[in-house]
Coordinates of C-alpha atoms and ligand atoms in Angstrom, one line a residue:
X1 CA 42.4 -62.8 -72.6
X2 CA 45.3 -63.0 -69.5
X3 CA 45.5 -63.9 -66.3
X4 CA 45.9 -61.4 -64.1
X5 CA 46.8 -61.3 -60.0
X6 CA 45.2 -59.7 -57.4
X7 CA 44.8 -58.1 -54.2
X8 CA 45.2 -61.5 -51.9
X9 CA 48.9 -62.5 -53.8
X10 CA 50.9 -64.2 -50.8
X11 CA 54.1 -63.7 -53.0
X12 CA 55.0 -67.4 -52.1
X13 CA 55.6 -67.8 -55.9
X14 CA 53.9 -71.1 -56.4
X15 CA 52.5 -69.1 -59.5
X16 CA 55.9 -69.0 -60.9
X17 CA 57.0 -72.4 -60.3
X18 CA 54.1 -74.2 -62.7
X19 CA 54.3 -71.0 -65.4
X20 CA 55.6 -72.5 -68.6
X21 CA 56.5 -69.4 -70.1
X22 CA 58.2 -67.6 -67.4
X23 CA 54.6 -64.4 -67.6
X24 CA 55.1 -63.5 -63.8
X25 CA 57.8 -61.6 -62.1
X26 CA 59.5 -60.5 -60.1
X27 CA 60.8 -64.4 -59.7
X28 CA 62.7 -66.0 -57.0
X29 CA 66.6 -64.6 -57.9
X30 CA 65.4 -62.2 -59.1
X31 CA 66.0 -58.3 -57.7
X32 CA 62.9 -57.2 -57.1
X33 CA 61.6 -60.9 -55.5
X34 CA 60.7 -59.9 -51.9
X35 CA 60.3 -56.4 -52.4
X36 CA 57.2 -55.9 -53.9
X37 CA 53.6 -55.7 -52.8
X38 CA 52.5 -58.9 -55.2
X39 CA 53.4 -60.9 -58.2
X40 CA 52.5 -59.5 -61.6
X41 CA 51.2 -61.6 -64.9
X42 CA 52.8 -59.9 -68.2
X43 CA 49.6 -59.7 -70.2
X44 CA 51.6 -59.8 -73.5
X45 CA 53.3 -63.2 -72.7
X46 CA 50.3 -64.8 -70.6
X47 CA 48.9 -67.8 -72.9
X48 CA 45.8 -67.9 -70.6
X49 CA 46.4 -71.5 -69.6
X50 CA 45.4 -71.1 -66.0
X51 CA 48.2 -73.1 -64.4
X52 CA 48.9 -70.4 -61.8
X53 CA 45.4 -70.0 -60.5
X54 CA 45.4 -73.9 -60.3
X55 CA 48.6 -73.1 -58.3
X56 CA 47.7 -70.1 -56.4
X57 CA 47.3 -71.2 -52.4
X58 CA 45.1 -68.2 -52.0
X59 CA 43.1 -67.7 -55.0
X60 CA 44.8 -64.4 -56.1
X61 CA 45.2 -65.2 -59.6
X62 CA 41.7 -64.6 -62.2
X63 CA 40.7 -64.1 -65.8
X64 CA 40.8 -60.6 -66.6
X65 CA 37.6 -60.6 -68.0
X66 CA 36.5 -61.7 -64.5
X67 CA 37.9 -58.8 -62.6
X68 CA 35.0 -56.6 -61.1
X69 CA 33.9 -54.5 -58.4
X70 CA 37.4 -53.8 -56.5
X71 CA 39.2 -55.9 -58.1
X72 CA 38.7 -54.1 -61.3
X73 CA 42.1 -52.1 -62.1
X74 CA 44.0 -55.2 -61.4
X75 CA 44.6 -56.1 -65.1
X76 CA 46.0 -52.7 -65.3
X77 CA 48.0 -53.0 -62.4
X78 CA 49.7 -56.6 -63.5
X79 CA 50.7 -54.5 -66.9
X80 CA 51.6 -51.6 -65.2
X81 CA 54.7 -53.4 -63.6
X82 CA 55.4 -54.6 -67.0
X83 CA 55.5 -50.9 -68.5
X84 CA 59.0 -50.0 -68.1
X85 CA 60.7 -53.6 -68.7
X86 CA 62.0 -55.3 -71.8
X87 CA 62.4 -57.3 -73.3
X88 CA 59.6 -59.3 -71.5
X89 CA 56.6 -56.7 -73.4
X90 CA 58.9 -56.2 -76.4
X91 CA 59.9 -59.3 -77.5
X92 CA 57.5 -62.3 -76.0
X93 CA 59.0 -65.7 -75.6
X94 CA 57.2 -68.4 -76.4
X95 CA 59.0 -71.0 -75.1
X96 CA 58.9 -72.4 -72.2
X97 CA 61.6 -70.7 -69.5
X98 CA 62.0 -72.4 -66.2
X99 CA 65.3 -71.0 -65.7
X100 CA 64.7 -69.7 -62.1
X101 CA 63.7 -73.8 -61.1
X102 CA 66.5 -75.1 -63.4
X103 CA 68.4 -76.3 -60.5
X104 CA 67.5 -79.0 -57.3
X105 CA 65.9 -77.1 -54.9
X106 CA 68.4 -78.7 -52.5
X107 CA 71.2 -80.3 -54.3
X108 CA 73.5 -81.6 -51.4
X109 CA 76.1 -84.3 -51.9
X110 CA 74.9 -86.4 -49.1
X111 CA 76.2 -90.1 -48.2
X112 CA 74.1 -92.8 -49.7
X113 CA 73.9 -94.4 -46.7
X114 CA 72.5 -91.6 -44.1
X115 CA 69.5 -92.7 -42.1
X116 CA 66.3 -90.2 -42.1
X117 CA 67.0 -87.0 -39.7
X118 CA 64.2 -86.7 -37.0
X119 CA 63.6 -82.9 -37.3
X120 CA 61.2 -81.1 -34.6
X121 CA 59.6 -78.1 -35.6
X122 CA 58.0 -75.6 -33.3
X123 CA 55.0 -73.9 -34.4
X124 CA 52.2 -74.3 -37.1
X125 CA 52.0 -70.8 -38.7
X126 CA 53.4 -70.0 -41.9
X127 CA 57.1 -70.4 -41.2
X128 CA 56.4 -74.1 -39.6
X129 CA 54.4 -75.0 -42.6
X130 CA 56.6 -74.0 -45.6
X131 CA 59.5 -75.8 -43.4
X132 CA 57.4 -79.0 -42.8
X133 CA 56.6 -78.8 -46.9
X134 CA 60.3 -78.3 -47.4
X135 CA 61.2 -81.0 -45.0
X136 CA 58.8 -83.9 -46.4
X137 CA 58.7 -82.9 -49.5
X138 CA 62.4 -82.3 -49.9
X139 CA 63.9 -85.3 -47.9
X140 CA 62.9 -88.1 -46.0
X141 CA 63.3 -86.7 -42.6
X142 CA 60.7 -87.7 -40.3
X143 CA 58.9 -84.5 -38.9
X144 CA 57.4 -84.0 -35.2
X145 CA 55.2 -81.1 -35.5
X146 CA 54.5 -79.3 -32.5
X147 CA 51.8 -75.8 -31.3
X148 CA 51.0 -74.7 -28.0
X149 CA 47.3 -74.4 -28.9
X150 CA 45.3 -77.3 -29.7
X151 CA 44.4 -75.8 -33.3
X152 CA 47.0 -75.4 -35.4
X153 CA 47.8 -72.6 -38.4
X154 CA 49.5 -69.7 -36.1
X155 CA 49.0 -66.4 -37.8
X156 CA 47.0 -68.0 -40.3
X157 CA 44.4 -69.0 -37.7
X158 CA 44.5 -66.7 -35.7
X159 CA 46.1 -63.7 -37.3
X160 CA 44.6 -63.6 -40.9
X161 CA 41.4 -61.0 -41.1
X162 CA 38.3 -63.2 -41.3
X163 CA 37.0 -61.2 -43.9
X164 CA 39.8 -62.8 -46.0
X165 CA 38.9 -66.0 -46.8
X166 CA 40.6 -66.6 -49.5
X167 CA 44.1 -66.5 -47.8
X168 CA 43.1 -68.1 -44.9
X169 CA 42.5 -71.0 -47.6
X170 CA 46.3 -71.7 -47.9
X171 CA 45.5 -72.5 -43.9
X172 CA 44.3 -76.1 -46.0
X173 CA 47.3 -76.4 -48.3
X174 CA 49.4 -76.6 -45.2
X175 CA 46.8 -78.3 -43.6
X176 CA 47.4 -81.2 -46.1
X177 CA 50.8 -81.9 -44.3
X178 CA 49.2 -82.7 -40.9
X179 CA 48.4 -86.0 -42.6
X180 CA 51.8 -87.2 -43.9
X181 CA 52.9 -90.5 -42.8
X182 CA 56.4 -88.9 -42.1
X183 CA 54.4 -86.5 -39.4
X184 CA 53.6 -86.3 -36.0
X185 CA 51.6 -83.4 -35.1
X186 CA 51.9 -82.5 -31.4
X187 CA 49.3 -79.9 -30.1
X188 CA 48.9 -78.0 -27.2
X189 CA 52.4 -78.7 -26.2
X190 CA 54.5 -75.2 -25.1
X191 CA 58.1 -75.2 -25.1
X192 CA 59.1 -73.7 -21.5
X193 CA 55.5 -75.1 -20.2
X194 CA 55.0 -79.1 -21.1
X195 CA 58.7 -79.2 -22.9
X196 CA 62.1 -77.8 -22.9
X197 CA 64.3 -77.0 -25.5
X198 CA 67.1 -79.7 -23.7
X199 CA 64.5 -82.1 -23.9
X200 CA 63.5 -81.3 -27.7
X201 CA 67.3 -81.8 -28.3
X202 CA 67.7 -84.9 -26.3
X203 CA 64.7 -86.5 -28.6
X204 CA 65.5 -85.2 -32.2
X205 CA 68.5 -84.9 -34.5
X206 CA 67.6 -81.1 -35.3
X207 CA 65.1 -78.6 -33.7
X208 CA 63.6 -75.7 -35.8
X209 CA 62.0 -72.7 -34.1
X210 CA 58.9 -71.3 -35.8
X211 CA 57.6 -69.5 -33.0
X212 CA 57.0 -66.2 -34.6
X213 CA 56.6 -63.1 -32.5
X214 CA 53.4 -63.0 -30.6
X215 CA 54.0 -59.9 -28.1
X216 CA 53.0 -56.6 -29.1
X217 CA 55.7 -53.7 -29.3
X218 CA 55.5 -51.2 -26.6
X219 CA 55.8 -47.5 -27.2
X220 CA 56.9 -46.6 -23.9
X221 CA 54.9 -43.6 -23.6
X222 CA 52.9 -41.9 -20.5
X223 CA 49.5 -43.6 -20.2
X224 CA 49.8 -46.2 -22.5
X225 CA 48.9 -48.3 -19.3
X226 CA 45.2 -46.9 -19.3
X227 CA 42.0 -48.7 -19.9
X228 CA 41.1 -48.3 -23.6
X229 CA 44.9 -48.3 -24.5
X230 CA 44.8 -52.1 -26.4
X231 CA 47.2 -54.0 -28.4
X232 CA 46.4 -54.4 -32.1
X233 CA 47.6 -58.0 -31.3
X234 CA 44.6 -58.5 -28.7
X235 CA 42.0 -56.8 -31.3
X236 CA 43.0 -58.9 -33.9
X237 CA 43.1 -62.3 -31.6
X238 CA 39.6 -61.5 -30.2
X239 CA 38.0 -61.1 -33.9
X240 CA 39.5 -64.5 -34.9
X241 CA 38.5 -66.0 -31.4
X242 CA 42.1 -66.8 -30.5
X243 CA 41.0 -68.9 -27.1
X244 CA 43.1 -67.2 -25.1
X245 CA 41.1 -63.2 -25.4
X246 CA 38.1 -63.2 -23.8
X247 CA 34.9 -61.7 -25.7
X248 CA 34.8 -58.5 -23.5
X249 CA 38.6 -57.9 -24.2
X250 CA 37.3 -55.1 -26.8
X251 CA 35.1 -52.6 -26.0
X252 CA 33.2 -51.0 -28.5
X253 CA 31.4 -48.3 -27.0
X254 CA 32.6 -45.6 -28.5
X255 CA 32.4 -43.2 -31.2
X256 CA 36.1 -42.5 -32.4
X257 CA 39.1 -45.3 -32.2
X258 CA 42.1 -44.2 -32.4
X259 CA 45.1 -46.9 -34.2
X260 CA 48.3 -45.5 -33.9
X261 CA 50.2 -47.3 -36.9
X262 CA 49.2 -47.8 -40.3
X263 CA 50.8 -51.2 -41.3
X264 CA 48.5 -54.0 -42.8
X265 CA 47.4 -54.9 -39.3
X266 CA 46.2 -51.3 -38.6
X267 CA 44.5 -51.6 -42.1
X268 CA 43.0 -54.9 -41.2
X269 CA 41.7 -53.9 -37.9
X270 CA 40.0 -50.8 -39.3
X271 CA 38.3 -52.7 -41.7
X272 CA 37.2 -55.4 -39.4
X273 CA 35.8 -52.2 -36.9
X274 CA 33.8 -50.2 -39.9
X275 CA 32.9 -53.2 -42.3
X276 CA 28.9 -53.7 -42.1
X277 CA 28.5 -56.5 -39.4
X278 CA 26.6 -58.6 -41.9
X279 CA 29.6 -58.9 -44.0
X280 CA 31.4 -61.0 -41.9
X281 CA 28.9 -63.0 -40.8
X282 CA 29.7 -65.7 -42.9
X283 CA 33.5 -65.5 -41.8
X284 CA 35.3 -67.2 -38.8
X285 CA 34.3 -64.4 -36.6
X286 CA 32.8 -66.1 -33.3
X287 CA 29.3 -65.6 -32.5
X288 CA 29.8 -64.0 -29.3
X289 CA 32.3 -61.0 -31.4
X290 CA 30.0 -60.6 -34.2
X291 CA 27.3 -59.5 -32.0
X292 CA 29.6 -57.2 -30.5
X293 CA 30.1 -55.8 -33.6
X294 CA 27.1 -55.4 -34.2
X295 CA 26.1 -53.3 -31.4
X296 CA 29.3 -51.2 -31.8
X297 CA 29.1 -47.5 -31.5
X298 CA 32.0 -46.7 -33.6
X299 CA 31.5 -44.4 -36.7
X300 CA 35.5 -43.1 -36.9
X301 CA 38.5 -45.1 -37.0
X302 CA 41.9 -42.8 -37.6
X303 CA 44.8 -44.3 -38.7
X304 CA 47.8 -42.6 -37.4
X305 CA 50.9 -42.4 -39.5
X306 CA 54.2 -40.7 -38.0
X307 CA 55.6 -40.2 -41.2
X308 CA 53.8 -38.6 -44.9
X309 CA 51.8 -40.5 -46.9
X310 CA 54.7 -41.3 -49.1
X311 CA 56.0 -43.8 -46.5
X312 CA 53.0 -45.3 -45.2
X313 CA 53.4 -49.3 -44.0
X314 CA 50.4 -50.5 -45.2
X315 CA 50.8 -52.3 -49.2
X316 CA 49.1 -50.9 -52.1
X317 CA 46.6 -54.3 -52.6
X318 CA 45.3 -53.1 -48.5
X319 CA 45.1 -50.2 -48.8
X320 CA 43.1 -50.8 -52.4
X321 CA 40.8 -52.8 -50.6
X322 CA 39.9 -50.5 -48.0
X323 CA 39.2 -48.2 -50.6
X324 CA 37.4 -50.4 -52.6
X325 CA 34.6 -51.3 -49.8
X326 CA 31.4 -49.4 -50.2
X327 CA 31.7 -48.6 -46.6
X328 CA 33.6 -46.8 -44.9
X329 CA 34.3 -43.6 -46.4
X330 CA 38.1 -42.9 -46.6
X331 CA 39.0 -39.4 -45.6
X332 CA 42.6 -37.7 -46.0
X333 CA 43.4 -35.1 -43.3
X334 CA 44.4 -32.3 -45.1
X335 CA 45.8 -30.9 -41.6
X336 CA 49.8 -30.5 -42.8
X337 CA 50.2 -29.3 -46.6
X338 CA 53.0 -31.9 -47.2
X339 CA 50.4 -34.5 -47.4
X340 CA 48.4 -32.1 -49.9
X341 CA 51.6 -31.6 -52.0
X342 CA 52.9 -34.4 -51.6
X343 CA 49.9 -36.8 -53.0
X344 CA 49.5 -33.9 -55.6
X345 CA 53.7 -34.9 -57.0
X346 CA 53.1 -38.4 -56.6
X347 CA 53.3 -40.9 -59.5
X348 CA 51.1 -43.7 -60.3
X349 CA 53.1 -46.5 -59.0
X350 CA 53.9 -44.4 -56.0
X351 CA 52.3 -45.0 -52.4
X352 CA 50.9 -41.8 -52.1
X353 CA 49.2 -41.6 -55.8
X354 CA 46.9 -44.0 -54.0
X355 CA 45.4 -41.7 -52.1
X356 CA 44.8 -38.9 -54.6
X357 CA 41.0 -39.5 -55.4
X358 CA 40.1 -39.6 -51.8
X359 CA 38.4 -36.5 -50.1
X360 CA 40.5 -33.9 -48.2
X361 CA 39.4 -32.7 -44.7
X362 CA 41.3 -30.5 -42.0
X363 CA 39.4 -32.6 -39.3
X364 CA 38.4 -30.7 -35.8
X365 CA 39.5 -33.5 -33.4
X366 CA 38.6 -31.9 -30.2
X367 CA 35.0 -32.9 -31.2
X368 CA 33.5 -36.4 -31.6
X369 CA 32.5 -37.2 -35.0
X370 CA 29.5 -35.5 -36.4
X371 CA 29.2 -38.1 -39.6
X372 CA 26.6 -40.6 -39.5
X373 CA 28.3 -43.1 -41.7
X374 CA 31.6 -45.1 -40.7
X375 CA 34.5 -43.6 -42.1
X376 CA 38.1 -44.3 -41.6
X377 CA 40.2 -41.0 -41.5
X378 CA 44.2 -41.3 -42.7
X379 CA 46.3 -38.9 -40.3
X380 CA 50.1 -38.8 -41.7
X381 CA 52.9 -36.8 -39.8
X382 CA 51.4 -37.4 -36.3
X383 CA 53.4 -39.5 -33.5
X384 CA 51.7 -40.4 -30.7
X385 CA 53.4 -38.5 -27.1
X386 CA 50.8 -39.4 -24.4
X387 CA 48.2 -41.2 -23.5
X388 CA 45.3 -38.4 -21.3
X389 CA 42.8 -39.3 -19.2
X390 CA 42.9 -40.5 -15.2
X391 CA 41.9 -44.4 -15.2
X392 CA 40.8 -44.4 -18.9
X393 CA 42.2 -42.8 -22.0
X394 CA 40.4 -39.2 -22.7
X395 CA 42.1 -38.4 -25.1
X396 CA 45.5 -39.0 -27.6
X397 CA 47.9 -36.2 -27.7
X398 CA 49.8 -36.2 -31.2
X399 CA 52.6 -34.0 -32.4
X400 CA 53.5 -32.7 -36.1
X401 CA 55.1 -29.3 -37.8
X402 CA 51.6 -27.9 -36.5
X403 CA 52.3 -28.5 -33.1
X404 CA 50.5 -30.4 -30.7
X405 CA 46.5 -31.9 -30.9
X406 CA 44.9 -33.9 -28.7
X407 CA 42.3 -36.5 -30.3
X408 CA 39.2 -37.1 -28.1
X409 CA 38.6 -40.1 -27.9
X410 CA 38.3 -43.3 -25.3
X411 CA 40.0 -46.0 -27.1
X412 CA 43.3 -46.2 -28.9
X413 CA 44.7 -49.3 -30.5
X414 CA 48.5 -49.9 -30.7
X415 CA 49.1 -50.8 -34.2
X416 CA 53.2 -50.3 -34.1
X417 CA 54.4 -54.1 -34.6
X418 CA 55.0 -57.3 -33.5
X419 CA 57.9 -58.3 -30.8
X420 CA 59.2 -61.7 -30.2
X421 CA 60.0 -63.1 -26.9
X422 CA 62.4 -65.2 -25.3
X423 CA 62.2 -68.7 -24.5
X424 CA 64.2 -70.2 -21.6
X425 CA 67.4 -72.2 -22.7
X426 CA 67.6 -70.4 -26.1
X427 CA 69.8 -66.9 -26.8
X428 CA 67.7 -64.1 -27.1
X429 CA 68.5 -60.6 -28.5
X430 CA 66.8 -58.3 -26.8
X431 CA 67.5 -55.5 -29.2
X432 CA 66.0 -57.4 -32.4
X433 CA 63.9 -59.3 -30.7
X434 CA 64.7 -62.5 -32.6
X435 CA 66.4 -65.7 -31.8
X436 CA 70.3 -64.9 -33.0
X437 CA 71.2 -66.8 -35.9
X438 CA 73.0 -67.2 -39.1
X439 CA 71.0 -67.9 -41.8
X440 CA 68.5 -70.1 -40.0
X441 CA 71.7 -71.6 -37.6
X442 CA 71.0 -71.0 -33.9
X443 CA 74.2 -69.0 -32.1
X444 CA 76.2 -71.1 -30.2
X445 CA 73.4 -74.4 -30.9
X446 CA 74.1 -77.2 -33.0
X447 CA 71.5 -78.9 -34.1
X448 CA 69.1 -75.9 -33.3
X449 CA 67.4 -73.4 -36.4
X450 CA 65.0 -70.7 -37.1
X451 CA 62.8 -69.5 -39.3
X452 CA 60.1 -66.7 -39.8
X453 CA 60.1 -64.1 -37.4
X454 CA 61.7 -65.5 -35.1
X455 CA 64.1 -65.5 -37.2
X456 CA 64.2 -62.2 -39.3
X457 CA 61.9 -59.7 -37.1
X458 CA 58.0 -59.4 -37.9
X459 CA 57.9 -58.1 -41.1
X460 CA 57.1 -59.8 -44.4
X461 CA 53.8 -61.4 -45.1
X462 CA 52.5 -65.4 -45.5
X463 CA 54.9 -66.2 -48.6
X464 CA 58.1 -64.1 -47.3
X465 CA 58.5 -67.4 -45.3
X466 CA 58.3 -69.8 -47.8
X467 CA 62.1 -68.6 -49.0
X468 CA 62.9 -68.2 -45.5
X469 CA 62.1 -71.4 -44.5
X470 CA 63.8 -72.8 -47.5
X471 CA 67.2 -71.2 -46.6
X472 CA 66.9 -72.8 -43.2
X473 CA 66.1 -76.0 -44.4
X474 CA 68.7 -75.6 -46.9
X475 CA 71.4 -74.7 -43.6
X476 CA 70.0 -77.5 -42.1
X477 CA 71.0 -79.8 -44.7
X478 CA 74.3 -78.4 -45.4
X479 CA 75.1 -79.0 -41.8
X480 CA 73.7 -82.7 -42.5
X481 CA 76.4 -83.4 -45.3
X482 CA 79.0 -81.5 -43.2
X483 CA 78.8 -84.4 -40.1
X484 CA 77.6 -81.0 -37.5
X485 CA 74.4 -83.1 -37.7
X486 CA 73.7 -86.5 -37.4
X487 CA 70.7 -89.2 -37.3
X488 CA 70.3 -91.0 -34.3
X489 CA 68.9 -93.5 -36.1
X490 CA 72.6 -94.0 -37.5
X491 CA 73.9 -95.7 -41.2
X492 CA 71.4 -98.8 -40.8
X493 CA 68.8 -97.5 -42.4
X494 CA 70.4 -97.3 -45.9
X495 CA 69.0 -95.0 -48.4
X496 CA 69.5 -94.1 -52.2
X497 CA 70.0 -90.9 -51.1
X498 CA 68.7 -88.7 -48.8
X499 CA 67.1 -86.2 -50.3
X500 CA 65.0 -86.6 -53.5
X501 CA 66.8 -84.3 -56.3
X502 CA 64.1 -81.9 -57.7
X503 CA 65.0 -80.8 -61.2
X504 CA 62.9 -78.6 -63.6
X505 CA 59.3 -77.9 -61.5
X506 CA 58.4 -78.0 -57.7
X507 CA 55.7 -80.4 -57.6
X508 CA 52.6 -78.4 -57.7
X509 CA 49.9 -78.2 -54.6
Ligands
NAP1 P1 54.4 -52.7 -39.7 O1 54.1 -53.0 -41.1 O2 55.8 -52.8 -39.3 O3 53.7 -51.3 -39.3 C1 54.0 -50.8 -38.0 C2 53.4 -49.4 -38.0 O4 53.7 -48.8 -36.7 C3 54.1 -48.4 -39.0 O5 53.2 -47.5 -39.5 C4 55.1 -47.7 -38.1 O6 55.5 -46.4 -38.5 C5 54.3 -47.6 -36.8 N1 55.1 -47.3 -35.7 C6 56.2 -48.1 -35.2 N2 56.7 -47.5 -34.1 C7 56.0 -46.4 -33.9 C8 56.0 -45.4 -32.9 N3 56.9 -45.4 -31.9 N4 55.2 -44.3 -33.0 C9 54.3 -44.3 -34.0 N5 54.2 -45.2 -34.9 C10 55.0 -46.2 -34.9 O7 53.7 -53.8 -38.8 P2 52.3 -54.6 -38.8 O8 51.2 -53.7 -39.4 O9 52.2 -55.2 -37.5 O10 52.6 -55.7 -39.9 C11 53.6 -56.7 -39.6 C12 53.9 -57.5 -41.0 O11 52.8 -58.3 -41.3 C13 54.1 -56.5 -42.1 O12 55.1 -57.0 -43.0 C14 52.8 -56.6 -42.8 O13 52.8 -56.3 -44.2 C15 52.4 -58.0 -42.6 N6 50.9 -58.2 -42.7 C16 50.4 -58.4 -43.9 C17 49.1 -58.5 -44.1 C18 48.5 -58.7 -45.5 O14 49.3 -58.9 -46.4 N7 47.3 -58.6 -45.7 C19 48.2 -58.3 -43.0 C20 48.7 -58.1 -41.8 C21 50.1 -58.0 -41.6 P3 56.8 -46.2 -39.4 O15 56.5 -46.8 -40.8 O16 57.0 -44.8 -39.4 O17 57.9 -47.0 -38.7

């Protein structure tokens, strides 16, 4: 029997780091790390000793033999990615391989005698948190840890789908570090509001931004202003009772919802709005929202995609478990025959063979739903060109080859990404969004970093980060041995050397 991953992998590798013979790929430096959905487990060269589920933040990683319900094709789905490759399923190595951790994880010639940096770090999402781990556990630099709310975990908190416990658990991994004797957790502190970057500056030897992106993207189109027209950002903030959206942000009084987008937060949202209220009421959900939900009119969520099902945003393990759920129904309209043809060519292993066992439908959208059970209705080659209606939406015109349809409907949900904003006294690109940088290094700053999306753009999930932040941290550091940084503290504080020299295997959680 092997171990095998599943839909909740984060990608943050801890698997790898704690596998003693080298089963699970793609690996950090190697191609593919980065740009696939998950991790896979070779089933041929597991030995079944379990160290990666110990490992896994999020709990992605079971026994085959316990795989059931939707989780069921994931055994085939780890040896799938294995198909093609050798000599991993040819040849199996039994000995141990750490070659990917064989080297210090920093390995900086740094002066014996340099005091501990005081590093501030901005935000307590994802990015923060695999920068605080990299920072403490790393070095001996003493961390102030700051979040305009006054709960921490960022996205994790408050961007997460409740209905996903198990990778809002790596919310307590991080958690762990808010505890370290080398930390000072700061909340409810906003840089521009209570602090300024100057004065961040004035009281640390380094500042790192982890502010993420927390605006939604606009799509500058006519009556996007109406009432009903929402930010996925809001939806998803008000079902994980962010305590800035009030309960009556989201109205659910309606038949049809529109999301234009179908990225993993379209996905998510969809799921949330059709899921059977007593599903979640064992989640995070607040109270006040879950009675909302229940007393929701909706019975059609479409998810709009510009482009064919070939190129759809959302990952295979999302969409999977949409599919997976007994409820909704997933329908493919059938209204342009390049989705037909197109899920009919597709390959297993290809986005759009997941969607060749769902029903087919050309859909009338003038009309409002006629199905009595919740179903979620995929919509490829449609982009959005104007919001109808006089104060409220009325409907959502679309375009495709076939022209022009307007979707009835009151409500439409802007699923089309994140967007970072400025803060005053940093640079700013408006274009990207993101804080201008070289790998992690502030424009024009010394002393000031980024990391996450603030640094890269929103895309990426939770474990993207953890490389992210480690190439900051690692910029950081360079810029330490270099003299571009210094400690405050100055040379009295004499060390055998700053940073502890990791060789062979992270530490595991
Ligand atoms: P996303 O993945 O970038 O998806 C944005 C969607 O909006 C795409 O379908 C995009 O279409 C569409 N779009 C953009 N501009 C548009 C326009 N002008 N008109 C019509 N459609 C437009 O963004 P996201 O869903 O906000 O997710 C952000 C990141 O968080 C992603 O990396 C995502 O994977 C991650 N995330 C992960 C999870 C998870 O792992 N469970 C959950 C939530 C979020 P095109 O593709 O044609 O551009």
């Amino acid at each position: 029997m092997a171990y095998a991953i599943t839909q909740t992998c984060c990608t943050d590798a801890s698997c790898v780091s704690v596998c003693p013979v080298n089963c699970i790929h793609p690996a950090p430096g190697e191609p593919d790390f980065g740009h696939t959905d998950m991790l896979y487990i070779d089933p041929h060269t597991c030995i079944d000793c379990g160290a990666c589920a110990d490992a896994c933040p999020v709990d992605a990683v079971l026994p085959v033999d316990m795989l059931t319900g939707p989780l069921e094709n994931y055994a085939e789905i780890n040896a799938a990615y294995y198909a093609d490759r050798s000599p991993t399923a040819a040849e199996p190595d039994p000995a141990p391989n750490f070659h990917q951790w064989d080297a210090p994880v920093f390995d900086r010639n740094i002066p014996s005698d340099f005091g501990p940096l005081d590093v501030a770090v901005v935000g307590t999402g994802p990015a923060g948190m695999y920068t605080v781990e990299d920072l403490l556990l790393h070095t001996n630099s003493r961390v102030t840890l700051l979040d305009r709310l006054s709960t921490p975990g960022g996205l994790i908190r408050y961007g997460v789908a409740p209905d996903h416990p198990s990778t809002k658990k790596i919310g307590d991994t991080f958690a762990r570090f808010h505890d370290h004797p080398r930390l000072r957790l700061r909340l409810g502190v906003e840089v521009g509001t209570n602090t300024t970057p100057q004065q961040l500056d004035a009281d640390h030897d380094a500042v790192i931004y982890a502010v993420g992106a927390s605006a939604a993207r606009e799509l500058d189109l006519p009556g996007e202003e109406l009432a009903g027209s929402l930010a996925a950002t809001t939806v998803v903030a008000w079902y994980n009772g962010h305590p800035e959206v009030p309960v009556d942000a989201v109205e659910l009084n309606t038949e049809r919802i529109v999301i234009i987008g179908n990225g993993n937060v379209a996905l998510d949202v969809a799921r949330i709005l059709t899921a059977d209220p007593d599903t979640l009421a064992d989640t995070t959900v607040p109270a006040d929202v879950l009675a909302r939900l229940r007393s929701s009119k909706i019975r059609e969520v479409v998810l709009l995609g510009r482009r064919g099902p070939e190129h759809a945003a959302y990952t295979a393990p999302e969409l999977r478990a949409l599919a997976g759920q007994d409820s909704p129904e997933l329908v493919v309209d059938d209204h342009d025959p390049r989705v037909s043809t197109t899920i009919d060519a597709a390959e297993a292993g290809e986005k759009a063979h997941l969607l060749r066992d769902l029903p087919r439908e050309t859909v009338d959208w003038a009309a409002l739903p006629s199905s009595d059970r919740n179903r979620v209705v995929l919509r490829f080659h449609s982009a959005p060109t104007e919001f109808h209606g006089d104060s409220e939406v009325r409907a959502l015109r679309v375009t495709g080859t076939d022209g022009d349809t307007d979707i009835a409907t009151t409500r439409v949900i802007r699923a089309v990404g994140y967007r970072g904003t400025p803060i005053s006294g940093l640079p700013f690109d408006a274009t990207t969004a993101t804080i201008p940088n070289t790998a992690g290094r502030v424009a024009d700053q010394p002393g000031t970093y980024v990391v996450g999306w603030a640094k890269r753009g929103p895309s990426g999930g939770i474990g993207t980060n953890r490389e992210c932040a480690r190439e900051t941290v690692g910029s950081l550091l360079d810029d330490a041995v270099t003299g571009a940084v210094t400690t405050s503290g100055g040379r009295d504080t004499v060390l055998s050397g700053l940073y502890r020299r990791i060789r062979g295997r992270l530490p595991s959680r």
